[in-house]
mmCIF file of C-alpha atoms in Angstrom:
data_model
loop_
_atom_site.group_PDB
_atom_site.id
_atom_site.type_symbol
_atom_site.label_atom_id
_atom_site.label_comp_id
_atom_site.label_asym_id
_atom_site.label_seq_id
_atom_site.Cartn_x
_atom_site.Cartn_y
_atom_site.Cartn_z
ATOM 1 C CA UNK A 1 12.131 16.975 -20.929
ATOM 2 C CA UNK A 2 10.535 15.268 -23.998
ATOM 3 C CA UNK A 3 11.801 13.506 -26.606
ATOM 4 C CA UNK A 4 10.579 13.726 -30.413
ATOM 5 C CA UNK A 5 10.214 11.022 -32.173
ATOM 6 C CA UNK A 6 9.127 9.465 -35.752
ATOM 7 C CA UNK A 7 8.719 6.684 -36.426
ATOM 8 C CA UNK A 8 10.504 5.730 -39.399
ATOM 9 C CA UNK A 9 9.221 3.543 -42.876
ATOM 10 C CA UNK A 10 12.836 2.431 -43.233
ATOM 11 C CA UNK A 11 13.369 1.242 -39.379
ATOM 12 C CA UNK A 12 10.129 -0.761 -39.559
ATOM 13 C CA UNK A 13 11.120 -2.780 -42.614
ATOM 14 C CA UNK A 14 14.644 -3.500 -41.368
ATOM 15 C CA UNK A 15 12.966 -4.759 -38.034
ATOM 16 C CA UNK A 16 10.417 -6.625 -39.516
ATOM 17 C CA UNK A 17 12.757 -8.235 -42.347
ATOM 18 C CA UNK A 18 15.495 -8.883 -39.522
ATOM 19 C CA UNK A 19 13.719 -10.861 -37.164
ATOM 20 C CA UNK A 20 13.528 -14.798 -37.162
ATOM 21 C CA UNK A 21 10.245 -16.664 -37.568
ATOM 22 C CA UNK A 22 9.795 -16.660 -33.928
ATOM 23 C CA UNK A 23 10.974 -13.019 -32.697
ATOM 24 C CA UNK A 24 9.118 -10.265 -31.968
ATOM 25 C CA UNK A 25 8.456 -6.771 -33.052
ATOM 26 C CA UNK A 26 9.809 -4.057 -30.869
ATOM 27 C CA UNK A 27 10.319 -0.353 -31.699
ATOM 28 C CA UNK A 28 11.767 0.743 -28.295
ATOM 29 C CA UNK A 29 13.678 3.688 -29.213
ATOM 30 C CA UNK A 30 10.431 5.532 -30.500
ATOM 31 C CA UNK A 31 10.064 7.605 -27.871
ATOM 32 C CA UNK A 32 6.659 9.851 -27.419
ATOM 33 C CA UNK A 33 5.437 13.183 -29.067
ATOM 34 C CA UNK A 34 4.214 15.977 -26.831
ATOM 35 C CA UNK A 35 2.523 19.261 -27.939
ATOM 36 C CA UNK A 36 5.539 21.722 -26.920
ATOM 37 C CA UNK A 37 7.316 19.703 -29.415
ATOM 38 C CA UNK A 38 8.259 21.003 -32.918
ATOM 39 C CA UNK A 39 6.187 17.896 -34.062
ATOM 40 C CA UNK A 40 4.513 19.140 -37.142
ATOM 41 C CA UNK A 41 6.346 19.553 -40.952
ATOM 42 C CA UNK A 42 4.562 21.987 -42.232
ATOM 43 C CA UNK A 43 6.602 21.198 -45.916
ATOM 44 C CA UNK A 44 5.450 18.007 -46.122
ATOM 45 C CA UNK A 45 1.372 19.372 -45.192
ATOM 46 C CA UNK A 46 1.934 21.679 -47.781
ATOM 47 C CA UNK A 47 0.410 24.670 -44.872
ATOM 48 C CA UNK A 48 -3.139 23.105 -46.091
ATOM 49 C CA UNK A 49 -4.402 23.286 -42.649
ATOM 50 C CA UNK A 50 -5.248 27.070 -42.888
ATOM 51 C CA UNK A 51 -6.370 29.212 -39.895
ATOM 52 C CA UNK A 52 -10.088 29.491 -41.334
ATOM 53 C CA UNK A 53 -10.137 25.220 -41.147
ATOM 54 C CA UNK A 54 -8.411 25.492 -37.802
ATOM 55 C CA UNK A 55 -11.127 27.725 -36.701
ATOM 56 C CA UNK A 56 -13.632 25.550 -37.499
ATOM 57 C CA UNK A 57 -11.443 22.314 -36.107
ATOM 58 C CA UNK A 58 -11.390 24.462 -32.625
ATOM 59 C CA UNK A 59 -15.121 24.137 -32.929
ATOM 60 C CA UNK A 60 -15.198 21.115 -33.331
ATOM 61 C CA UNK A 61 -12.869 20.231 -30.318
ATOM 62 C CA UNK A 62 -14.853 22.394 -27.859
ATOM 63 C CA UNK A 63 -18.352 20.507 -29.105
ATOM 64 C CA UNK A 64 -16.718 17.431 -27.954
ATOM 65 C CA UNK A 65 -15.365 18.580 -24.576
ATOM 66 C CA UNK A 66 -17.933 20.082 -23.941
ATOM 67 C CA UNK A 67 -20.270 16.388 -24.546
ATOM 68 C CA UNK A 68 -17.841 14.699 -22.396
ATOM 69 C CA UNK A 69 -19.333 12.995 -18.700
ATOM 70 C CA UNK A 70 -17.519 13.350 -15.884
ATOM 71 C CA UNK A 71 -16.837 9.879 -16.072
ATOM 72 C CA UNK A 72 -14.765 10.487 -19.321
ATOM 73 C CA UNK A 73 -17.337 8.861 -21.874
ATOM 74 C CA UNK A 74 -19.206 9.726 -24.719
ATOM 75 C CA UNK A 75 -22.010 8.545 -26.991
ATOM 76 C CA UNK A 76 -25.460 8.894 -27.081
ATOM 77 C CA UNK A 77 -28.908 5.783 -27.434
ATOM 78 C CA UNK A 78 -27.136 2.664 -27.982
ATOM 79 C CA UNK A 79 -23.779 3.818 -28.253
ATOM 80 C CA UNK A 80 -23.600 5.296 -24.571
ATOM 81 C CA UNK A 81 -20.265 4.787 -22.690
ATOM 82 C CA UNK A 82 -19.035 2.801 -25.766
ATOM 83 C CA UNK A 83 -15.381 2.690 -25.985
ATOM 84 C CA UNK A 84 -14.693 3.302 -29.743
ATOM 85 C CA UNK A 85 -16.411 6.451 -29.048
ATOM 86 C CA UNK A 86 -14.302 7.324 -26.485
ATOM 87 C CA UNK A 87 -11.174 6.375 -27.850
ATOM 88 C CA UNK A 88 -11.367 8.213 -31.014
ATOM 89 C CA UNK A 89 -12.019 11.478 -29.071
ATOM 90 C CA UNK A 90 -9.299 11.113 -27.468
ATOM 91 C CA UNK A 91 -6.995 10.556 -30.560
ATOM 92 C CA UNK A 92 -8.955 13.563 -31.848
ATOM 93 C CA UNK A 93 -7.644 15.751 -28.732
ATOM 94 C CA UNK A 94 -4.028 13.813 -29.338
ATOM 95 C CA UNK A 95 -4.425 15.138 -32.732
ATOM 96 C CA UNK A 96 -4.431 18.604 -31.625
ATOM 97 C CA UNK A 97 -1.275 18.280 -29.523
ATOM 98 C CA UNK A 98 -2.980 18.035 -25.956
ATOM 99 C CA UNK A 99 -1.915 15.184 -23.677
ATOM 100 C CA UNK A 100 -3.087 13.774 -20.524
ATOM 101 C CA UNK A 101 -3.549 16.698 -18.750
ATOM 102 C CA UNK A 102 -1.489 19.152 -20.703
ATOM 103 C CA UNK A 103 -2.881 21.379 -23.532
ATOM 104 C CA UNK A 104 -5.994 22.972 -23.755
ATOM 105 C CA UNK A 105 -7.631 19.249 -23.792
ATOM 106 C CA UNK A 106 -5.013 17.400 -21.417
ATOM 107 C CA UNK A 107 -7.694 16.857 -18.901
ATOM 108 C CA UNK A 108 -10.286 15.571 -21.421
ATOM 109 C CA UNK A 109 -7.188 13.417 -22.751
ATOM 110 C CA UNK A 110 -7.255 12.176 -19.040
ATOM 111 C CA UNK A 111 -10.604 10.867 -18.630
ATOM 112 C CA UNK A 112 -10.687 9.053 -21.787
ATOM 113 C CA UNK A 113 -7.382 7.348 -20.280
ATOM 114 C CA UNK A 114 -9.474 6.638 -17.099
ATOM 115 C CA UNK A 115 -13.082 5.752 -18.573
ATOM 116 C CA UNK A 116 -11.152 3.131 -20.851
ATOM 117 C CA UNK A 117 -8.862 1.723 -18.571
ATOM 118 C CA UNK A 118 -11.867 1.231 -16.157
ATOM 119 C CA UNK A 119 -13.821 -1.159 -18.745
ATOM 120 C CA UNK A 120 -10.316 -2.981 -19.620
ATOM 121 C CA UNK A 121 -11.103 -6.974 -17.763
ATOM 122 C CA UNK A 122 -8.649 -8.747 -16.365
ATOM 123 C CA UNK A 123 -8.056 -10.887 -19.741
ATOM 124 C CA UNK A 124 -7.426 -8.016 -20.887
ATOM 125 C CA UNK A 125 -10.545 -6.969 -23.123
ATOM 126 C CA UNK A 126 -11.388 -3.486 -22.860
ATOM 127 C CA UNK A 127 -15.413 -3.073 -23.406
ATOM 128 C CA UNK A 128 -18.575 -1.889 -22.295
ATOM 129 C CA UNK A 129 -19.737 -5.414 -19.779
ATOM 130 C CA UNK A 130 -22.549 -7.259 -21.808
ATOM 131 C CA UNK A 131 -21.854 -5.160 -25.333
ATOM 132 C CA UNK A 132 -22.479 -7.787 -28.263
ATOM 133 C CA UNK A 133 -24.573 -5.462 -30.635
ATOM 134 C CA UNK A 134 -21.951 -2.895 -31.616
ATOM 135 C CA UNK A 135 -18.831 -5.569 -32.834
ATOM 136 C CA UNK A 136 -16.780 -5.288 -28.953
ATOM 137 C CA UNK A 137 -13.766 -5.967 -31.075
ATOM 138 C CA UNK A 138 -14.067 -2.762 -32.697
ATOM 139 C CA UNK A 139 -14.405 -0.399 -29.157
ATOM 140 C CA UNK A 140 -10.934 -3.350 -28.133
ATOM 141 C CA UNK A 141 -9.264 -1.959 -31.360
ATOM 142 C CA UNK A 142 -9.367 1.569 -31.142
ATOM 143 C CA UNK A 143 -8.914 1.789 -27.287
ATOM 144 C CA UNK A 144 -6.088 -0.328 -28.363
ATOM 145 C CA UNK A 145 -4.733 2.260 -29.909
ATOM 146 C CA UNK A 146 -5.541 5.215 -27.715
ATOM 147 C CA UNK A 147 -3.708 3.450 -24.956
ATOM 148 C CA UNK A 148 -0.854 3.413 -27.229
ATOM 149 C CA UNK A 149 -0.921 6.747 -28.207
ATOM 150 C CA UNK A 150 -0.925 7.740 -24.628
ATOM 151 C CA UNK A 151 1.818 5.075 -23.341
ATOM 152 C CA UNK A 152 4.439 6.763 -21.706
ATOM 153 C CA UNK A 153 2.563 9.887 -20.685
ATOM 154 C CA UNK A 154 -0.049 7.880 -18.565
ATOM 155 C CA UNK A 155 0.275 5.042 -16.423
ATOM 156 C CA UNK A 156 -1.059 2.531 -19.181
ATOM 157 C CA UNK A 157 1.213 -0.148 -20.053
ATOM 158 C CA UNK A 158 0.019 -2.998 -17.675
ATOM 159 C CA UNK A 159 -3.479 -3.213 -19.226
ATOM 160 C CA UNK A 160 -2.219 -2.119 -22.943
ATOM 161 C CA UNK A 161 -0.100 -5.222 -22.851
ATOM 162 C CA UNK A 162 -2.688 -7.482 -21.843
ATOM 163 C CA UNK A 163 -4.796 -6.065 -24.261
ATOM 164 C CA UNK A 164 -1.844 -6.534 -27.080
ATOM 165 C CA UNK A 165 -1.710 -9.897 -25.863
ATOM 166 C CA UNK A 166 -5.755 -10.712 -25.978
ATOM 167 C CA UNK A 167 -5.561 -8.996 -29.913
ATOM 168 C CA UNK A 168 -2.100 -11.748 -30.830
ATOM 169 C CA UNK A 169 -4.322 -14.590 -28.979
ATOM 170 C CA UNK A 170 -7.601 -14.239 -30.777
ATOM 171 C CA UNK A 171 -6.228 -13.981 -34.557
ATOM 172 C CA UNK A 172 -8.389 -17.007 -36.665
ATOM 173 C CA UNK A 173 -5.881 -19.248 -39.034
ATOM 174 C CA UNK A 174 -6.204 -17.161 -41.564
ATOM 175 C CA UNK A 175 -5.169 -13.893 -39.935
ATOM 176 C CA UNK A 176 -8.246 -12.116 -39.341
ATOM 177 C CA UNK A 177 -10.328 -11.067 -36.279
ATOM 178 C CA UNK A 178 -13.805 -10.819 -36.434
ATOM 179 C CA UNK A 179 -16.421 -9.155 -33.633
ATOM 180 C CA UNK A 180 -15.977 -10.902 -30.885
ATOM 181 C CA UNK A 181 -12.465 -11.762 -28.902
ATOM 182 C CA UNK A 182 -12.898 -15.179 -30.431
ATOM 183 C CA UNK A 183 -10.925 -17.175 -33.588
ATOM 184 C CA UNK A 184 -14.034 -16.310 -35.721
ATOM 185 C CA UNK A 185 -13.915 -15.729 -39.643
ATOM 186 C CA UNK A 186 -12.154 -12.652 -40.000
ATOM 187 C CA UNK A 187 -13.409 -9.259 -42.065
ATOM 188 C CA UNK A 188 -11.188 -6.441 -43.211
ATOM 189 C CA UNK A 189 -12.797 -4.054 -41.359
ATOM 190 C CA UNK A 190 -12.275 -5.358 -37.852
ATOM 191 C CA UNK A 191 -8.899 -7.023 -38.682
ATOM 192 C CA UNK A 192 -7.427 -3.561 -39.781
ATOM 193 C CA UNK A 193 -8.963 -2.228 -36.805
ATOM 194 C CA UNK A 194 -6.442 -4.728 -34.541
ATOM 195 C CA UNK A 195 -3.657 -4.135 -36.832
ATOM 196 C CA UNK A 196 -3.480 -0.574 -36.461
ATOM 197 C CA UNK A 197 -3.752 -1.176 -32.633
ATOM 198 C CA UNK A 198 -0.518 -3.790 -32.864
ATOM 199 C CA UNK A 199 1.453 -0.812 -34.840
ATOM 200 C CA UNK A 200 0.598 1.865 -32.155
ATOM 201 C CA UNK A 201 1.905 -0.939 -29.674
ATOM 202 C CA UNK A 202 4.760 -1.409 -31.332
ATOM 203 C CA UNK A 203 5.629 2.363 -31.641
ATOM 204 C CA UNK A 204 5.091 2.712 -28.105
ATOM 205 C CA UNK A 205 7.553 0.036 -27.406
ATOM 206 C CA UNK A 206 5.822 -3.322 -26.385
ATOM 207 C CA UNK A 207 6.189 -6.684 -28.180
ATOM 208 C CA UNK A 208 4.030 -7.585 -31.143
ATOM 209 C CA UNK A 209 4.987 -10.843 -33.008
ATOM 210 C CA UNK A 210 6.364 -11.217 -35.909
ATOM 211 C CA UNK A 211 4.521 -13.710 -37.193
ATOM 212 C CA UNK A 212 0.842 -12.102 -36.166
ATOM 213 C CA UNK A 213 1.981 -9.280 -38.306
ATOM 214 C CA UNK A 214 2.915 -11.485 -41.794
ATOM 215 C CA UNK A 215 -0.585 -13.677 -41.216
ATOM 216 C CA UNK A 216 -2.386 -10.018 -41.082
ATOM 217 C CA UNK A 217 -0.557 -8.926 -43.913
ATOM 218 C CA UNK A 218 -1.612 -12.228 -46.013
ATOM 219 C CA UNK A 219 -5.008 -12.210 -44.975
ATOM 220 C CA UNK A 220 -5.339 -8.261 -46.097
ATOM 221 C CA UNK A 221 -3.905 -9.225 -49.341
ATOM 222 C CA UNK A 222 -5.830 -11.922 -49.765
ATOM 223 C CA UNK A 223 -8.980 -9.689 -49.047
ATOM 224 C CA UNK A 224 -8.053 -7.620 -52.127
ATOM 225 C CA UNK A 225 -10.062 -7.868 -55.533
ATOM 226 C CA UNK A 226 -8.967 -7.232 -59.182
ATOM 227 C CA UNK A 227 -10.272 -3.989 -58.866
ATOM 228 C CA UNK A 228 -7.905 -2.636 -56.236
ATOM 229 C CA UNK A 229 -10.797 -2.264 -53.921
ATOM 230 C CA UNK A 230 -11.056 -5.286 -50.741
ATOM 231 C CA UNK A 231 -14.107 -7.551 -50.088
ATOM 232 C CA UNK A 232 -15.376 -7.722 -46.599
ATOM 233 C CA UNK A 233 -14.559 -11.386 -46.220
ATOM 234 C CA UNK A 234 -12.160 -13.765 -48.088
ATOM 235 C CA UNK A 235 -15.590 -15.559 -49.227
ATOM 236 C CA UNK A 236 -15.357 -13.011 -52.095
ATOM 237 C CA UNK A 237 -18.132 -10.278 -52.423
ATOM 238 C CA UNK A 238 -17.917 -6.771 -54.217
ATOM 239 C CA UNK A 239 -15.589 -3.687 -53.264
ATOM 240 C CA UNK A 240 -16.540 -0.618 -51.183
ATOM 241 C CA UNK A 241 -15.192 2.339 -50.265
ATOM 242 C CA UNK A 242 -14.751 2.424 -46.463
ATOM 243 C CA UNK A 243 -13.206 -0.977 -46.629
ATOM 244 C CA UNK A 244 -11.059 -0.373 -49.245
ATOM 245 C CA UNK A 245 -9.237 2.345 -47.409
ATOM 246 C CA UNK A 246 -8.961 0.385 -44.347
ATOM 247 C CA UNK A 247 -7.367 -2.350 -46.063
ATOM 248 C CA UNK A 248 -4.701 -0.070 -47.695
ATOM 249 C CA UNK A 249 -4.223 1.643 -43.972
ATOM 250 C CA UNK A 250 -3.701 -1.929 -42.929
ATOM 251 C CA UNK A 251 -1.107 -2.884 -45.185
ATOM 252 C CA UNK A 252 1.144 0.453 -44.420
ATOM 253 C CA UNK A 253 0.186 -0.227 -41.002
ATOM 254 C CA UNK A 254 1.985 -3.970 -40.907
ATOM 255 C CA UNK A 255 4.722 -2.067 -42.531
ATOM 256 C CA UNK A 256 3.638 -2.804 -46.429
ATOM 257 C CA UNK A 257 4.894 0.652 -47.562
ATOM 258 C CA UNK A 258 4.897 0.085 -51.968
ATOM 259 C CA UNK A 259 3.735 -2.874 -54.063
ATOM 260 C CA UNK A 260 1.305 -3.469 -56.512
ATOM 261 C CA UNK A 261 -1.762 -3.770 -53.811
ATOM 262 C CA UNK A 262 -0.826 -0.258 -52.534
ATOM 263 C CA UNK A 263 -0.866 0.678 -56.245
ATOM 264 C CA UNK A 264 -3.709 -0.833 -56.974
ATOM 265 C CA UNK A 265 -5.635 0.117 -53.962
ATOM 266 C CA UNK A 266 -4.863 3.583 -53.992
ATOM 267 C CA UNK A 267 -6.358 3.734 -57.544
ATOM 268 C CA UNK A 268 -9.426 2.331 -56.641
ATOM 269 C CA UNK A 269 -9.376 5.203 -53.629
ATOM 270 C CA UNK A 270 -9.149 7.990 -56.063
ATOM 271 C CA UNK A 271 -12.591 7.409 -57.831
ATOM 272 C CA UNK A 272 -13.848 8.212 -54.903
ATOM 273 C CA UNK A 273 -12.070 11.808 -54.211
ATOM 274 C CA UNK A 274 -14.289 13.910 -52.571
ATOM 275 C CA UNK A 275 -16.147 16.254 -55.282
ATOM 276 C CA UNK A 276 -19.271 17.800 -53.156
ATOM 277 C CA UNK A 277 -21.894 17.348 -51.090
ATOM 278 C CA UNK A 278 -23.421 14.744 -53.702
ATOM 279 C CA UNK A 279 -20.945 12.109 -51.830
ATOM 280 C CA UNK A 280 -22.375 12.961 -48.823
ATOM 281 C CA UNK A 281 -25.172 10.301 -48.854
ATOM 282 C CA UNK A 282 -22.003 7.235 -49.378
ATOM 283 C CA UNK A 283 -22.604 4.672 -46.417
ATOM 284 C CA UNK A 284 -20.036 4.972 -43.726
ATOM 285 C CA UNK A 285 -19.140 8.282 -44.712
ATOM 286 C CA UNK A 286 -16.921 9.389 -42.297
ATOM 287 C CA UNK A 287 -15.605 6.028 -41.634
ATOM 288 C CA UNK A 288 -14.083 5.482 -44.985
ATOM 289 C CA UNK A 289 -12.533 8.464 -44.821
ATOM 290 C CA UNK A 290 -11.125 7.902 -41.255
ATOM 291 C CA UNK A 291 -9.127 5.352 -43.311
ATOM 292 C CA UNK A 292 -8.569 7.328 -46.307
ATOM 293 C CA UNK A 293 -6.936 10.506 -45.203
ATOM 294 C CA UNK A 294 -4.400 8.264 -43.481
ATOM 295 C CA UNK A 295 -3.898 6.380 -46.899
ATOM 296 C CA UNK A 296 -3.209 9.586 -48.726
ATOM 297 C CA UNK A 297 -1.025 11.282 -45.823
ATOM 298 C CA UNK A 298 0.608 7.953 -46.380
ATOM 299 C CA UNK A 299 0.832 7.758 -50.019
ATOM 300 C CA UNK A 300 2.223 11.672 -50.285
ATOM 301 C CA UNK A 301 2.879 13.701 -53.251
ATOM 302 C CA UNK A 302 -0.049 14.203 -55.530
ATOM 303 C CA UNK A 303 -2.305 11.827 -54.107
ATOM 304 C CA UNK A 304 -1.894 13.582 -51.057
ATOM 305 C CA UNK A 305 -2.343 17.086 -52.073
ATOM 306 C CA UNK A 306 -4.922 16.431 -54.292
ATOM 307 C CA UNK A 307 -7.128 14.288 -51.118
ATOM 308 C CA UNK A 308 -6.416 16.528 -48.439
ATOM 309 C CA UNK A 309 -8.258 19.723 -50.186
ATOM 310 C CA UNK A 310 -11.278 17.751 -51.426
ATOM 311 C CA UNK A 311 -11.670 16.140 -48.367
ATOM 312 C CA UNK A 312 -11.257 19.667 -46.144
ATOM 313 C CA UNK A 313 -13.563 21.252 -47.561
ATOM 314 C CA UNK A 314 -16.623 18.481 -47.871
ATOM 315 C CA UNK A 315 -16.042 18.043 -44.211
ATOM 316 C CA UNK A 316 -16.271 21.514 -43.659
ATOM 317 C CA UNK A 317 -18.956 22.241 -45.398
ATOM 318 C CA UNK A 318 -21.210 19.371 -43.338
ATOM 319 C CA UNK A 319 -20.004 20.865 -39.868
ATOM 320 C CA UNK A 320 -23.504 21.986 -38.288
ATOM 321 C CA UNK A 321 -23.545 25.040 -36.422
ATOM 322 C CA UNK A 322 -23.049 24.000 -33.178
ATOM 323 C CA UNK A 323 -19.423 22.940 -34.022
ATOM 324 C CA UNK A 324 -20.500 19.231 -34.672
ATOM 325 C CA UNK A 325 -20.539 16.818 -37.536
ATOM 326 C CA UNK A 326 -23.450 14.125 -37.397
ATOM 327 C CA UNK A 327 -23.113 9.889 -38.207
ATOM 328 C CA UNK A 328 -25.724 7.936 -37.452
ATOM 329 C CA UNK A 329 -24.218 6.748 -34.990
ATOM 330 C CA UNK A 330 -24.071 10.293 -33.179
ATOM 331 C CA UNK A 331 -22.271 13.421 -33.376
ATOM 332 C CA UNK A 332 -20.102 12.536 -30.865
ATOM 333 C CA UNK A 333 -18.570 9.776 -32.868
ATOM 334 C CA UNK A 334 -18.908 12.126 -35.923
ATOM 335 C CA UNK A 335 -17.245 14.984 -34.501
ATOM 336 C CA UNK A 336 -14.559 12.939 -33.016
ATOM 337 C CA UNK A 337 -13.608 11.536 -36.744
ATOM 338 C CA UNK A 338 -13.853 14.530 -38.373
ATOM 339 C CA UNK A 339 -11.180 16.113 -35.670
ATOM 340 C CA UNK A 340 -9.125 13.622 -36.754
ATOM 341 C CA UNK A 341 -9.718 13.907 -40.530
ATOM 342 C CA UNK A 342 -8.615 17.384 -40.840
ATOM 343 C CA UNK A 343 -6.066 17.638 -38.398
ATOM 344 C CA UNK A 344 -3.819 15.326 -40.354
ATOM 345 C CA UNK A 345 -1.669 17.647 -41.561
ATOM 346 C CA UNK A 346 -0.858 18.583 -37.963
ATOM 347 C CA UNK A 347 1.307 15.283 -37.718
ATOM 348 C CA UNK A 348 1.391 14.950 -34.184
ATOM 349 C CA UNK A 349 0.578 10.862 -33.261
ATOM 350 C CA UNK A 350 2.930 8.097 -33.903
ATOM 351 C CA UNK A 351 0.536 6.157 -35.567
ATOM 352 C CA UNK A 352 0.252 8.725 -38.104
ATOM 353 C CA UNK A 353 3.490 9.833 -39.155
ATOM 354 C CA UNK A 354 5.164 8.771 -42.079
#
């Protein structure tokens, strides 16, 4: 028997404001979602997931089954066997309500479990052995996170904590995490990256510390510039898209829910609502709006409904005809992160619900 769960704006504040200086986070009541579950609220998607963008979402799924090795990796030239990858098929299949072998994807869900947990070291760094070209702390984050989406439906915990542990033990002084699992200068990008990995962790139940949490949240805010928008280092520099949206997806993520960087930062998101293929060309693409589509599903109301549309139908119209959507860094990666893009609305993942 399952158990639904969401995991609440209100509980995470009261947890987080209710803890001493040297507690720790724990959500262990959260409980899992599971695909026979009546997980999705279809009010507060507003039914725009529609059956002609689920078609082409179901497309999209069966490119990337079908491009996963029997070892349960993805990725093709450099970015073969790389973890990220991996992981963010996965969440793409979680997305779509399959679990470790249940669903139409359970046993794709499976071997992502088992090609991750196979690079995961005994310090508890999960990565390709010898990968420094790629930023290693980016494939740590987001299997990170898949782990923690699949924690309590797969035998996962032992090497999620470590890898918890090896995120809390490499944050620099000033709350950021940089590419390697060392106290490096930070940048926004990676450090959201971890963040969002320590908020799946906590949803799942393990310990995250409190105060690893409130340096993240400093260092994010201290990331921000005038213009809403977040430099890649605190050194200063100019805004950007992509970043921008992970830095607002890192704030909700360490439980910053309304304030005037949220305000801010959501303003600066909304010059850059999709409006046609001419946006096509932005760098990181599909990255940014990995971030962004959270942010809005987030945010709710109008920024939501009028993000979710625009976005829907750019990615659909880039969706080549084999069912895939092409990065540079490979379809597989591409396809993966537009799964996840449109199937929002379905509401399915812990780390996604709001």
């Amino acid at each position: 028997m399952t158990i639904k769960a969401v995991f609440a704006r209100r509980r995470f504040l009261s947890q987080l404001a209710g803890m001493t200086a040297g507690g720790l986070l724990a959500t262990r009541g959260a409980g899992r979602l599971y695909a026979d579950d009546t997980a999705r609220d279809d009010a507060a998607a507003d039914n725009l997931l529609d059956k002609a963008t689920q078609k082409q979402i179901d497309r999209g799924l069966e490119f990337l089954a079908g491009a996963q090795r029997d070892d349960g990796s993805f990725g093709a030239s450099g970015y073969a066997g790389n973890v990220a990858v991996c992981a963010l098929a996965g969440i793409a299949f979680l997305a779509s309500g399959s679990t470790p072998d249940r669903g139409p994807y359970g046993k794709h869900v499976s071997r992502c479990v088992e090609f991750i947990l196979s690079k995961a070291a005994d310090s508890g760094f999960i990565s390709v052995p010898g990968d420094t070209s790629h930023g290693p702390m980016y494939g740590h984050g987001f299997a990170a996170l898949f782990l923690a989406e699949t924690n309590g439906m797969a035998d996962v915990r032992e090497k999620l904590s470590k890898a918890i542990e090896l995120i809390v033990s490499t944050q620099n002084s000033d709350g950021g995490w940089r590419y390697l699992p060392q106290r490096q200068p930070g940048d926004i990008s990676v450090t959201v990256c971890q963040v969002m990995a320590l908020r799946a962790a906590g949803n799942s139940g393990l310990h995250v510390p409190r105060e690893t949490l409130e340096k993240s949240v400093d260092y994010i805010k201290r990331s921000q510039n005038a213009d809403g928008g977040f430099a890649y280092m605190l050194q200063g520099g100019v805004s950007a898209f992509p970043r921008s949206a992970a830095g607002i997806m890192g704030l909700y993520s360490a439980g910053v829910f309304e304030g005037p960087e949220i305000k801010r930062g959501l303003e600066y998101l909304m010059a850059y609502l999709p409006r046609g293929p001419e946006l096509n060309r932005e760098s990181h693409y599909l990255y940014g709006h990995y971030y962004a589509v959270q942010a809005m599903w987030q945010a709710g109301g109008d920024y939501w409904k009028r993000w979710y549309p625009a976005i829907r139908d750019a990615m659909l119209a880039r969706q080549r005809e084999d069912g895939a959507w092409m990065d540079s860094i490979g379809a597989e990666y591409g396809t993966a992160m537009a799964g996840i893009i449109l199937q929002m609305p379905n509401n399915y993942l812990p780390i996604f619900q709001r």
